[in-house]
mmCIF file of C-alpha atoms and ligand atoms in Angstrom:
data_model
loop_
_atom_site.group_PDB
_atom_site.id
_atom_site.type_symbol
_atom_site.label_atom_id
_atom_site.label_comp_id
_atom_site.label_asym_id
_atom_site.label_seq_id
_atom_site.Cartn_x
_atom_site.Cartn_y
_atom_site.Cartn_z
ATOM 1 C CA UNK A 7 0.000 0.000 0.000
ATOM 2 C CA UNK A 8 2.801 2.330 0.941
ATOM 3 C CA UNK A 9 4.604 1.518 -2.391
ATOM 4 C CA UNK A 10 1.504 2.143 -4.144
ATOM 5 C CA UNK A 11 1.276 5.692 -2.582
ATOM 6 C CA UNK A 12 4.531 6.699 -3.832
ATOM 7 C CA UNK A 13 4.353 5.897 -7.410
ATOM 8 C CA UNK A 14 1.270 7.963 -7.088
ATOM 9 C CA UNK A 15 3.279 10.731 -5.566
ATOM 10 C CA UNK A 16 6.258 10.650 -7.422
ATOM 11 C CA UNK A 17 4.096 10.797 -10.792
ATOM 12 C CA UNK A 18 2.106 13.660 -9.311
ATOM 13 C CA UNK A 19 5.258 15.321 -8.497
ATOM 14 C CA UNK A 20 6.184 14.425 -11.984
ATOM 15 C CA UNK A 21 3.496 16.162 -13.631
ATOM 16 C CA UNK A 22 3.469 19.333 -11.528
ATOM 17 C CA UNK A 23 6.747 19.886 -12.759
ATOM 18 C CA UNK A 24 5.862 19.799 -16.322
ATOM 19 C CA UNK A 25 3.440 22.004 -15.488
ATOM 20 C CA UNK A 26 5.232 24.752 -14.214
ATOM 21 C CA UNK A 27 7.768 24.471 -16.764
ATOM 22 C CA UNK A 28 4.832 24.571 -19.443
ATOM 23 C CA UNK A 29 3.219 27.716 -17.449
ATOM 24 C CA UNK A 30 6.808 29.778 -17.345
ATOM 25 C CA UNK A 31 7.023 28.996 -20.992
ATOM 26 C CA UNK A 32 4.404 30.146 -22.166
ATOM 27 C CA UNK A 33 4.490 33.403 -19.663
ATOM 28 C CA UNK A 34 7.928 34.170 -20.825
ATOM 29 C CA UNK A 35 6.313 33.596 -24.513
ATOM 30 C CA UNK A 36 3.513 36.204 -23.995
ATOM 31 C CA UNK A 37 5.742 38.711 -22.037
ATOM 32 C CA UNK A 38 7.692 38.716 -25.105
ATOM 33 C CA UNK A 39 5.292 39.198 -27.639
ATOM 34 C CA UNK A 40 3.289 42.101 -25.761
ATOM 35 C CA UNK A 41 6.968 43.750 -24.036
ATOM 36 C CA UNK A 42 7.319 45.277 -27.702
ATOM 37 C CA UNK A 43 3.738 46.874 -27.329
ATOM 38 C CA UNK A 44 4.249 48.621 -23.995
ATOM 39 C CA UNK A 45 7.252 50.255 -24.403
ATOM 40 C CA UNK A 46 6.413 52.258 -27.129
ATOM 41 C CA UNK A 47 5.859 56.079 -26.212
ATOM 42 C CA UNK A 48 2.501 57.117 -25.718
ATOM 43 C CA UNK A 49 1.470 60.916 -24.848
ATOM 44 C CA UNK A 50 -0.677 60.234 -22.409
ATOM 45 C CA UNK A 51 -1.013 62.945 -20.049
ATOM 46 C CA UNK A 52 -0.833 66.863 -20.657
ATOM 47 C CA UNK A 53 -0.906 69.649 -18.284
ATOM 48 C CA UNK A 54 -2.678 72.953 -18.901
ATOM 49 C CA UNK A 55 -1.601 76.275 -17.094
ATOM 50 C CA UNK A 56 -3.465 78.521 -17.236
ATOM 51 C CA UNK A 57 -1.302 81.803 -15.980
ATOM 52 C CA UNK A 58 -1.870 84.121 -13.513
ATOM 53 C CA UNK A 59 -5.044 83.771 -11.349
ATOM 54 C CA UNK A 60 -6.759 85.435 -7.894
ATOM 55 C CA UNK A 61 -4.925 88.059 -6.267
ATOM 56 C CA UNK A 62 -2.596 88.014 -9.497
ATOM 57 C CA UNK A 63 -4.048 89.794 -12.618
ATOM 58 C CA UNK A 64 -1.709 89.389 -14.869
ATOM 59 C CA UNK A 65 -1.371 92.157 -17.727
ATOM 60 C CA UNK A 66 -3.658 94.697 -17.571
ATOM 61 C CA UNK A 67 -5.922 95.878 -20.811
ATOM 62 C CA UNK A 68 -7.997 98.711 -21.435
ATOM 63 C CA UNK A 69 -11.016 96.130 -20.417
ATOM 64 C CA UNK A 70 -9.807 92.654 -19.270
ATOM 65 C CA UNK A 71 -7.008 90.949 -17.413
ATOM 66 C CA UNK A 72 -4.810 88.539 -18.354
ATOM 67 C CA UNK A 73 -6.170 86.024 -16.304
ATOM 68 C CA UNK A 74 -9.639 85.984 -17.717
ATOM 69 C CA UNK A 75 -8.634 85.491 -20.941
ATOM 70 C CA UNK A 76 -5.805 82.678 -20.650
ATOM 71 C CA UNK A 77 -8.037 80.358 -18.237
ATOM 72 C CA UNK A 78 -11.319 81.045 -20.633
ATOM 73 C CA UNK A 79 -8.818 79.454 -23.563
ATOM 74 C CA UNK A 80 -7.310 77.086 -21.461
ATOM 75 C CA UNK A 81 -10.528 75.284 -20.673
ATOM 76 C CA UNK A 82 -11.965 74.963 -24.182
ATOM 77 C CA UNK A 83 -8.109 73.784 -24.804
ATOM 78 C CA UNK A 84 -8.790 71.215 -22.408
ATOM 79 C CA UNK A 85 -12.692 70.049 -23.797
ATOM 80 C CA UNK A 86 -11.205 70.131 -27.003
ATOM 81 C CA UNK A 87 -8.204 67.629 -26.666
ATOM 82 C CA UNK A 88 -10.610 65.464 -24.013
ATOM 83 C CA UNK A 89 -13.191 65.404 -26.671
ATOM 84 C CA UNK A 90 -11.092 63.990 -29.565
ATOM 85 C CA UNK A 91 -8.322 61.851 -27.772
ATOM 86 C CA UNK A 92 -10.017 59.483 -24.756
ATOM 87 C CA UNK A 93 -6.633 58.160 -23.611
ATOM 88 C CA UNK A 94 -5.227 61.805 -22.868
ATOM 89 C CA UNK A 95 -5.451 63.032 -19.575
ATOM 90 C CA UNK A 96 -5.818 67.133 -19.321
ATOM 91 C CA UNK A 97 -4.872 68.191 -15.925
ATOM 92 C CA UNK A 98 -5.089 71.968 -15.031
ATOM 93 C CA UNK A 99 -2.889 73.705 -13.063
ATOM 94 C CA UNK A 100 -6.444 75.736 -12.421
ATOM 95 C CA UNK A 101 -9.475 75.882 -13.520
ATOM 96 C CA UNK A 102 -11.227 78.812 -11.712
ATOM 97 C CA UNK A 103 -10.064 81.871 -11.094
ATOM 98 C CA UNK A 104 -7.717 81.482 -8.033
ATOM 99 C CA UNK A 105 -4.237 82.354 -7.479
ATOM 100 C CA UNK A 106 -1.079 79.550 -7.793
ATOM 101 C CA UNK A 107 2.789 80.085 -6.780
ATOM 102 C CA UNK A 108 4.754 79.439 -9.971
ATOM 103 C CA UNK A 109 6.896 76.537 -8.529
ATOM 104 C CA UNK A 110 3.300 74.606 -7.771
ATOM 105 C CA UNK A 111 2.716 74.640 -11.265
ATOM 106 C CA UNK A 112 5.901 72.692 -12.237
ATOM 107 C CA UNK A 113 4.614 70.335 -9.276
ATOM 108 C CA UNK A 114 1.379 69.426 -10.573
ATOM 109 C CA UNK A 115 2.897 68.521 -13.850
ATOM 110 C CA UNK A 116 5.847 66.203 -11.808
ATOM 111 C CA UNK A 117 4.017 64.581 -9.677
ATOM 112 C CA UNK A 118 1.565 63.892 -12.419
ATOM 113 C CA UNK A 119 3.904 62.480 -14.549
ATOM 114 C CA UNK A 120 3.094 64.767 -17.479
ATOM 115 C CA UNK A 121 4.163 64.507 -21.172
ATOM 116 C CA UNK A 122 3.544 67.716 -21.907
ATOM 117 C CA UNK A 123 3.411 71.520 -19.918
ATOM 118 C CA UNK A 124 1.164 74.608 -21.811
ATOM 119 C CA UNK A 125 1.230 77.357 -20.347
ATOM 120 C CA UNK A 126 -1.138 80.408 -21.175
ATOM 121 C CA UNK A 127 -0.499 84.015 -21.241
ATOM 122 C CA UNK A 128 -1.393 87.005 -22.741
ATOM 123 C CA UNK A 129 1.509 89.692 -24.086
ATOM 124 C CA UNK A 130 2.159 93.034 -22.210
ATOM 125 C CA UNK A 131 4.366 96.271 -24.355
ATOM 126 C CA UNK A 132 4.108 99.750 -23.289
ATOM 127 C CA UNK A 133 3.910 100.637 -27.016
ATOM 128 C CA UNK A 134 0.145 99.579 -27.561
ATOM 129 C CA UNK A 135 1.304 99.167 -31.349
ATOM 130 C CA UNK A 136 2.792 95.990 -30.953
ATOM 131 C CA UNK A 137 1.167 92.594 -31.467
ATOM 132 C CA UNK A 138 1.497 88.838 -32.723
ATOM 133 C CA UNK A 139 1.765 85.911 -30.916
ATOM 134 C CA UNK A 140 5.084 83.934 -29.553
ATOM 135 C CA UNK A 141 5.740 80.893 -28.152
ATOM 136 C CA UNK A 142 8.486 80.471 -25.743
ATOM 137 C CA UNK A 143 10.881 77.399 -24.458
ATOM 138 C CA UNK A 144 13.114 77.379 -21.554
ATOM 139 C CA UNK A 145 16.734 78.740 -22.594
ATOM 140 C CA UNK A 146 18.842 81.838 -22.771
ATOM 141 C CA UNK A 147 17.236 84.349 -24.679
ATOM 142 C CA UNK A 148 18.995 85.889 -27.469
ATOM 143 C CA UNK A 149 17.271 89.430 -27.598
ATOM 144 C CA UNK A 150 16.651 92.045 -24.907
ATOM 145 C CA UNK A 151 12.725 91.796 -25.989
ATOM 146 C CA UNK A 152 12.637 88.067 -24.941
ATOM 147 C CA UNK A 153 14.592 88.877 -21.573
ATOM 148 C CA UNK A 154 11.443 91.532 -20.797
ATOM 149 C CA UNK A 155 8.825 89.483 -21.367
ATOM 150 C CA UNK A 156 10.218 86.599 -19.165
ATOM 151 C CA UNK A 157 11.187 89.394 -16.355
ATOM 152 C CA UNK A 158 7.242 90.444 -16.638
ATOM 153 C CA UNK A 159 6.189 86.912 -16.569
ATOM 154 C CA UNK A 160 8.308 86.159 -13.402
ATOM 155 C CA UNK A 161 7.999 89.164 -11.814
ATOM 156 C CA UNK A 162 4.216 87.877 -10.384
ATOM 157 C CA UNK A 163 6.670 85.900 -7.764
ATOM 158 C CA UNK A 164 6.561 89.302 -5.764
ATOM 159 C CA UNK A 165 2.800 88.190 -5.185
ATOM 160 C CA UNK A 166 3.897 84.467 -3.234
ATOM 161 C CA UNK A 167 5.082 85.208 0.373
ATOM 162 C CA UNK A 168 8.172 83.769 0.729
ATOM 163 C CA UNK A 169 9.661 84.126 -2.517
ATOM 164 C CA UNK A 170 13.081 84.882 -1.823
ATOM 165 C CA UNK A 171 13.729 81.406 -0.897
ATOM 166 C CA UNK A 172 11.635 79.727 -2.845
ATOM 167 C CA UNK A 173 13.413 79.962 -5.632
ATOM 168 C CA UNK A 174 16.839 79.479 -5.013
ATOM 169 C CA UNK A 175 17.675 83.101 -4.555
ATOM 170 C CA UNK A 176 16.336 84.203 -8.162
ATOM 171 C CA UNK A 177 16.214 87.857 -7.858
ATOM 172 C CA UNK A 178 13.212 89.821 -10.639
ATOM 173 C CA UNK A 179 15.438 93.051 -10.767
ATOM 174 C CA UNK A 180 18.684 91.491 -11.317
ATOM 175 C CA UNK A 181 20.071 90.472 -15.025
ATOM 176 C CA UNK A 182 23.029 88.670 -13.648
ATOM 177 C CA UNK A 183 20.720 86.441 -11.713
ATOM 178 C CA UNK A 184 18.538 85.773 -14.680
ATOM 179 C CA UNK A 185 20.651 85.034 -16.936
ATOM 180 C CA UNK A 186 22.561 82.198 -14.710
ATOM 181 C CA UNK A 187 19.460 81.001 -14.253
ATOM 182 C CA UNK A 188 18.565 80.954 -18.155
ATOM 183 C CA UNK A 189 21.385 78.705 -18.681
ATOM 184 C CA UNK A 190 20.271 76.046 -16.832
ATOM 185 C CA UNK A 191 20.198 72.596 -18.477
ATOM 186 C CA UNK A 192 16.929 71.933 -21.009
ATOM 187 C CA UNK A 193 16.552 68.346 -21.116
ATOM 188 C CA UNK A 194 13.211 69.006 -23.353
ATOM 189 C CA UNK A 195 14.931 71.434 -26.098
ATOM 190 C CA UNK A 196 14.560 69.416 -28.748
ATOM 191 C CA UNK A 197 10.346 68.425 -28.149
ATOM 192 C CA UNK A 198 10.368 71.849 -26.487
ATOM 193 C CA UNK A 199 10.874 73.468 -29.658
ATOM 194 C CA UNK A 200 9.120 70.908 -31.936
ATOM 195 C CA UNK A 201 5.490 71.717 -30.146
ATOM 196 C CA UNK A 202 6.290 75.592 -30.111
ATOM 197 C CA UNK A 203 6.887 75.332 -33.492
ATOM 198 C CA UNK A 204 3.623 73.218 -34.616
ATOM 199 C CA UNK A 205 1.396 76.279 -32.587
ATOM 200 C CA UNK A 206 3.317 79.567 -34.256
ATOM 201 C CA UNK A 207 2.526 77.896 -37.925
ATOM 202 C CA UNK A 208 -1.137 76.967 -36.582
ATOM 203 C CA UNK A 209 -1.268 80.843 -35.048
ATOM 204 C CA UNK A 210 0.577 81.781 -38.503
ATOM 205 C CA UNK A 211 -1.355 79.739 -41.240
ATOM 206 C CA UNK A 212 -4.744 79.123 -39.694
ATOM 207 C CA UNK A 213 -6.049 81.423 -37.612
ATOM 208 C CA UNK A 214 -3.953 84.920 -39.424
ATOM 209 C CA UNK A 215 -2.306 86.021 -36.620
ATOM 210 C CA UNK A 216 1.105 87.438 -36.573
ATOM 211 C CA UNK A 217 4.019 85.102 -35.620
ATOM 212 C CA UNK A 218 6.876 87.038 -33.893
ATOM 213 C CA UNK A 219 8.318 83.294 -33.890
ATOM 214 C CA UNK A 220 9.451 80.867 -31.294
ATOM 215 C CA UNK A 221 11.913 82.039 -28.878
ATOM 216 C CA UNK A 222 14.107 81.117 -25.678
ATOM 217 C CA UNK A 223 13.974 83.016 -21.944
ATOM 218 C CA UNK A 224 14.306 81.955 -18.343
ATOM 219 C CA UNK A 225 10.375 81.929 -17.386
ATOM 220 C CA UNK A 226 10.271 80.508 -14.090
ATOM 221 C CA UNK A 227 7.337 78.193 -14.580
ATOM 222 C CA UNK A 228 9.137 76.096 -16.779
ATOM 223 C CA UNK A 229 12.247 75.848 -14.944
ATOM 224 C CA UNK A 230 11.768 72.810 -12.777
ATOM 225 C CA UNK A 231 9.185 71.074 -15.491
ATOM 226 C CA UNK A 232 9.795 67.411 -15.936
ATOM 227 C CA UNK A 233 8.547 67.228 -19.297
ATOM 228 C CA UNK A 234 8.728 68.901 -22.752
ATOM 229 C CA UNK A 235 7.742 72.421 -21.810
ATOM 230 C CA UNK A 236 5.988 75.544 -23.685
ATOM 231 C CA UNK A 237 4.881 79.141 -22.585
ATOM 232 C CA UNK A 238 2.679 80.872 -25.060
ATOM 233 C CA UNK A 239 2.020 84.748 -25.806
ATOM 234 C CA UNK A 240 -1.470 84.436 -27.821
ATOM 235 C CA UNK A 241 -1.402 87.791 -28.741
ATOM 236 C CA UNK A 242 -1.169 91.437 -26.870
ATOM 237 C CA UNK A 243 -3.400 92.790 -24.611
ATOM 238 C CA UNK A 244 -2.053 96.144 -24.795
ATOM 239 C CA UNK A 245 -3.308 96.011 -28.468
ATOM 240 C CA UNK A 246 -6.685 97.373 -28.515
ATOM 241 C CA UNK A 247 -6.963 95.018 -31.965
ATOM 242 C CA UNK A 248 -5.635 91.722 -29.837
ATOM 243 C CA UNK A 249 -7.573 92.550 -27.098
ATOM 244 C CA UNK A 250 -10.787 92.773 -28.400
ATOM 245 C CA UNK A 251 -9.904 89.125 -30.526
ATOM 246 C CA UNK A 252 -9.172 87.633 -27.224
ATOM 247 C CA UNK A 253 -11.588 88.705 -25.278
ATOM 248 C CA UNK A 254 -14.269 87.752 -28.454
ATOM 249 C CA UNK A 255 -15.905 84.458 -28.456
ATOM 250 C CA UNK A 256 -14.851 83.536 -32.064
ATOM 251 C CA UNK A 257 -11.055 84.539 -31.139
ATOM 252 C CA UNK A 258 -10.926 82.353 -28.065
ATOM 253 C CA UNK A 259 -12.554 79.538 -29.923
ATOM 254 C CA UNK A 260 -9.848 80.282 -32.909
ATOM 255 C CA UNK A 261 -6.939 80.657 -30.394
ATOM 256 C CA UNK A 262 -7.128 76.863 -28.805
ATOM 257 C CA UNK A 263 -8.331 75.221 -31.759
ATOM 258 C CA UNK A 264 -4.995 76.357 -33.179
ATOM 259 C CA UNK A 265 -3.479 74.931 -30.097
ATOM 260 C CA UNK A 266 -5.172 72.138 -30.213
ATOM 261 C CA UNK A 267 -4.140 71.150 -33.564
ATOM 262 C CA UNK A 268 -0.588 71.497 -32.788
ATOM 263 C CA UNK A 269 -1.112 69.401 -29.951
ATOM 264 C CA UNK A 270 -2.826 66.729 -32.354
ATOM 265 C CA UNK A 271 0.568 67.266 -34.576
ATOM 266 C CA UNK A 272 3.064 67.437 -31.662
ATOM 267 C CA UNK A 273 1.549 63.752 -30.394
ATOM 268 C CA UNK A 274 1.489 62.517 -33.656
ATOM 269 C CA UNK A 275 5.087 63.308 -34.423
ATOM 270 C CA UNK A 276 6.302 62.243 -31.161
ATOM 271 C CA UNK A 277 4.406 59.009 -30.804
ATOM 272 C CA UNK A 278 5.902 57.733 -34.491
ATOM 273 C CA UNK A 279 9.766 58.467 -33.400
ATOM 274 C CA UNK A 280 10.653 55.455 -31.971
ATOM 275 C CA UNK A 281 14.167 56.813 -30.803
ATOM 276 C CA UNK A 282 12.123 59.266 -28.375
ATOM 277 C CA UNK A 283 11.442 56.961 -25.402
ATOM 278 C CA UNK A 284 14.779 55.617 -25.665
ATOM 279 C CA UNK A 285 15.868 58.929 -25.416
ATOM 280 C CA UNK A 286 14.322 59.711 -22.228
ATOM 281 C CA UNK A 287 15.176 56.637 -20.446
ATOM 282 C CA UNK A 288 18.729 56.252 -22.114
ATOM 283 C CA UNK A 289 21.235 53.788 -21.006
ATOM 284 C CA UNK A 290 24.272 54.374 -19.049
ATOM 285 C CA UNK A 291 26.298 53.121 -21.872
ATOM 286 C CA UNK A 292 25.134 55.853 -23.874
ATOM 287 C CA UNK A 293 27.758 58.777 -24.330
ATOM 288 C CA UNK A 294 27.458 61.918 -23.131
ATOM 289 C CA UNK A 295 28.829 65.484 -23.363
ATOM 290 C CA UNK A 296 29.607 67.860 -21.151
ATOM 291 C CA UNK A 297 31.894 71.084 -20.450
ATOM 292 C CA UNK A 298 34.404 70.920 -18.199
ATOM 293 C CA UNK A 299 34.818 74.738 -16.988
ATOM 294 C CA UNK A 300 37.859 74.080 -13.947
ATOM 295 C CA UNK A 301 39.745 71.045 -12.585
ATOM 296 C CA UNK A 302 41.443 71.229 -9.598
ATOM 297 C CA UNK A 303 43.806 69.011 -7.194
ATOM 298 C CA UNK A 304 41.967 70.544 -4.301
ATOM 299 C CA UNK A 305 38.354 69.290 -3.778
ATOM 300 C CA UNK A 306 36.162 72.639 -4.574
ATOM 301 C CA UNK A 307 32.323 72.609 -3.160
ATOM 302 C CA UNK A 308 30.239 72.488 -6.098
ATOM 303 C CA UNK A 309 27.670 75.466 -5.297
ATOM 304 C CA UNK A 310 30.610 77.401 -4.415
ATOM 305 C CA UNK A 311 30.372 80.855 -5.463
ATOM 306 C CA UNK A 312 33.642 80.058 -7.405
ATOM 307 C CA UNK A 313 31.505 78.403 -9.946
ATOM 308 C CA UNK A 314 29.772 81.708 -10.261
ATOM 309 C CA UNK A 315 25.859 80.835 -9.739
ATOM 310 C CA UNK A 316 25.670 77.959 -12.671
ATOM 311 C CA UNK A 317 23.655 75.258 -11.251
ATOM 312 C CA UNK A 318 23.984 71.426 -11.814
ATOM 313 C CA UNK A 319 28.040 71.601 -11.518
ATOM 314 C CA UNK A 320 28.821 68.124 -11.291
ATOM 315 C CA UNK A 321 32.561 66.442 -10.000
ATOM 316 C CA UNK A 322 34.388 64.066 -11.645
ATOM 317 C CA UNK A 323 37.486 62.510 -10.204
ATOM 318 C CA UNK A 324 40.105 61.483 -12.262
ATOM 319 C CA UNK A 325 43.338 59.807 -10.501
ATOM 320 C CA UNK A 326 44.093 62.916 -7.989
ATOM 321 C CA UNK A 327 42.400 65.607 -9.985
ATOM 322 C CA UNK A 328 38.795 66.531 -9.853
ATOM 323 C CA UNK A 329 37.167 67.710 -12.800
ATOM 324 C CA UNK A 330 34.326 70.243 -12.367
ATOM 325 C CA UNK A 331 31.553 70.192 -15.662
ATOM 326 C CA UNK A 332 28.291 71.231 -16.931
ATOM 327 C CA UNK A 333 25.842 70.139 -19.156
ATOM 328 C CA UNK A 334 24.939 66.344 -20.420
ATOM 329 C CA UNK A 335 23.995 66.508 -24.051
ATOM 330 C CA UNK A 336 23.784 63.488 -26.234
ATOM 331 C CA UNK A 337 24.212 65.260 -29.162
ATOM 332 C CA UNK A 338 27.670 67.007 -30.070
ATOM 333 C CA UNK A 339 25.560 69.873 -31.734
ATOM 334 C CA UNK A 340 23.696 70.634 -29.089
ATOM 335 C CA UNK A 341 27.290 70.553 -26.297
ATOM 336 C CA UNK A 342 28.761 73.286 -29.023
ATOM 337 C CA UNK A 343 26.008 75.139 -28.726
ATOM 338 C CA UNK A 344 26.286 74.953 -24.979
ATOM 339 C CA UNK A 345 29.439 75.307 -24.686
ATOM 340 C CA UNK A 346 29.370 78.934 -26.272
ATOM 341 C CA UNK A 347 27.448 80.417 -23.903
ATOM 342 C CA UNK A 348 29.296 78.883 -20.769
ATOM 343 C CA UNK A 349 32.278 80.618 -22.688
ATOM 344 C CA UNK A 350 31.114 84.186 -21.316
ATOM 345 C CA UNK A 351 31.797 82.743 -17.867
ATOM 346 C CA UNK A 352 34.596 80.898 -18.342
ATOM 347 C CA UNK A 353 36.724 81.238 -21.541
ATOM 348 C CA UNK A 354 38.761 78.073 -21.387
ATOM 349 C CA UNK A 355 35.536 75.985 -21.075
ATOM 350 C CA UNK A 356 35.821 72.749 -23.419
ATOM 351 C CA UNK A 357 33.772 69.612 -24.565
ATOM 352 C CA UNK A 358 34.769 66.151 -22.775
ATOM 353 C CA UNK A 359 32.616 63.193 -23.759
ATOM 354 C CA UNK A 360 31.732 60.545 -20.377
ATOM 355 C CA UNK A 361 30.927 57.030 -20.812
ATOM 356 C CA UNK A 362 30.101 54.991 -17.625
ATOM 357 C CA UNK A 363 31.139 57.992 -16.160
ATOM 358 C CA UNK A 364 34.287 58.080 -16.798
ATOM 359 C CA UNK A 365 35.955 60.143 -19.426
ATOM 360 C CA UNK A 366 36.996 58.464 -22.791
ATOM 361 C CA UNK A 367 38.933 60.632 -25.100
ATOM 362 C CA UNK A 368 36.619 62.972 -27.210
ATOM 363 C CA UNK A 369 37.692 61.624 -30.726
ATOM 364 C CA UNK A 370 37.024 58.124 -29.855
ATOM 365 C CA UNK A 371 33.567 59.410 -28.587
ATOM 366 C CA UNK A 372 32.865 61.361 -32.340
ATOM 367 C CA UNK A 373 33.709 57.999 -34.341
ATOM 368 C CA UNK A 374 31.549 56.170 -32.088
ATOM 369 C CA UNK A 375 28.294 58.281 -32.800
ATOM 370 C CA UNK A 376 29.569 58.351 -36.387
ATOM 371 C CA UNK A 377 29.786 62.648 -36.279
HETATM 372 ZN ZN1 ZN B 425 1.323 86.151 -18.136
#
């Protein structure tokens, strides 16, 4: 009886074997075939800022505020992409007229886990001739006229309470602070400037309205963004002309229909590059470039003030020396372009490539990417 027990158990034993080696089969089978699906990029979430807000006006026109006008746009922004795209979630920074510290903006979109960041705003010029509409990206701006409109923009920090600390000493009346701050890293650039694009030819070719083009400045809302990030002027409300169109039904409608199309184009684009999510979540074995602005035997702090204000200094030790740098581009073009502007801080700046973080030699580097 005993003996018969066993052969029972040892063939039971037997076939549970085969069975779990049949079940992790065919798990690692279907894992395989539907891994390829679910890695692919998807835009799936979008956040909508609407500037400005409660206590904070914004710019002032002859009849309306700022505010109004950019959260009236913002919501039919918002029906308009929910109505034609059910797996996009719209997320507002606000949706009724209250007020909301810059820096909490940038955390709804983080902590959301956003794929893209619009923010609304109207235009401001003491000459009430000028008008069009521009859309800006995070970066060093290359014209006085882009530094004022950020300044304006940023200046609306004077309205949070503790300010000064907030954001990491940036001061609104100092250039020297601004511009420091403008050269902060853009991870985005590139998508950044795709999306901006798509909305000045929509503002351009379908709904008439002067382009003034897509441009670069330090606006503090997009500073600590996660995500490909926009700011957009739809048009002046010092012009009587542009403030009557965005005040107007029929411009409102026209004004995030347009934005709403480039949306439509800026997922579409994104969503067919394959190479995009492998950008984002690149592997360490990918090579990177940086600036190396100072190396030193002696171990410097790296928010020392000898690194004069730029942020994101990182150290690199190489046998006894450590190597201070900036920046982490993946393409050379884009470390050039970098490197010219950390140039007006320090001279003898140059470009070192970094491979499992340590340095190989720069030509090796430009054969491997094929430059
Ligand atoms: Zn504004």
């Amino acid at each position: 009886m005993t003996k018969y027990i066993n052969v029972i158990f040892l063939k039971l034993k037997r076939f549970i074997l085969f069975f779990l080696v049949f079940v992790s089969i065919l798990l690692s089978v279907t894992n395989f075939a539907f891994g390829d699906e679910t890695t692919k990029y998807k835009l799936k979430t979008v956040v909508i800022d609407p500037g400005h807000g409660g206590r904070d006006p914004g710019a002032l026109g002859k009849k309306s505020y700022e505010k109004d006008i950019v959260l009236a746009i913002g919501l039919k922004l918002g029906k308009y992409i929910e109505k034609s795209f059910d797996d996009v979630q719209v997320i507002y920074t606000r949706n009724t007229d209250k007020f909301v510290e810059l820096h909490k903006r940038a955390d709804i979109a983080n902590k959301n886990k956003a794929d893209l960041f619009i923010s609304l705003h109207a235009n401001f010029n003491k000459s009430r001739y000028a008008y069009g509409t521009e859309t800006y990206v995070m970066g060093l701006h290359t014209d006085a006229q882009n530094l004022e409109v950020a300044k304006l923009e940023n200046s609306v920090i004077t309205f949070e309470s503790d300010y000064t600390t907030r954001y990491e000493g940036y001061d609104p009346n100092s250039a020297e602070s601004f511009i420091i701050f403008s050269l902060m890293q853009n991870t985005f650039l590139e998508q950044s400037l795709e999306f901006a694009s798509f909305i000045q030819s929509q503002f351009r070719e379908r709904v008439n309205r002067a382009d003034r083009g897509v441009k670069q400045a330090g606006f503090l809302v997009l500073w600590k963004t996660t995500m490909p990030s926009v700011l957009v002027e739809m048009g002046f409300i010092s012009n009587l002309n542009e403030e009557k169109f965005l005040t107007s039904r029929q411009g409102q409608d026209y004004i995030a229909s347009a934005i709403f199309r480039a949306f439509r184009d800026y997922k579409t684009s994104i969503e067919s590059k394959s190479d995009f999510s492998k950008a984002i979540t690149s592997s360490e074995e990918e090579i990177r470039f940086k600036v190396q602005i100072s190396s030193s035997r002696k171990q410097i702090l790296v928010n020392s003030d000898y690194f004069k204000g730029l942020k994101n200094v990182q150290e690199i030790k190489v046998n006894k020396t450590y190597k201070y740098v900036v920046g982490n581009e993946i393409k050379y073009k884009d470390i050039l372009e970098y490197r010219e502007k950390i140039k007006e801080y320090f001279p003898d700046a140059f470009i070192i490539a970094v491979k499992n973080d340590k340095i190989i030699p720069l030509k090796e580097a430009l054969d491997e990417i094929n430059y």
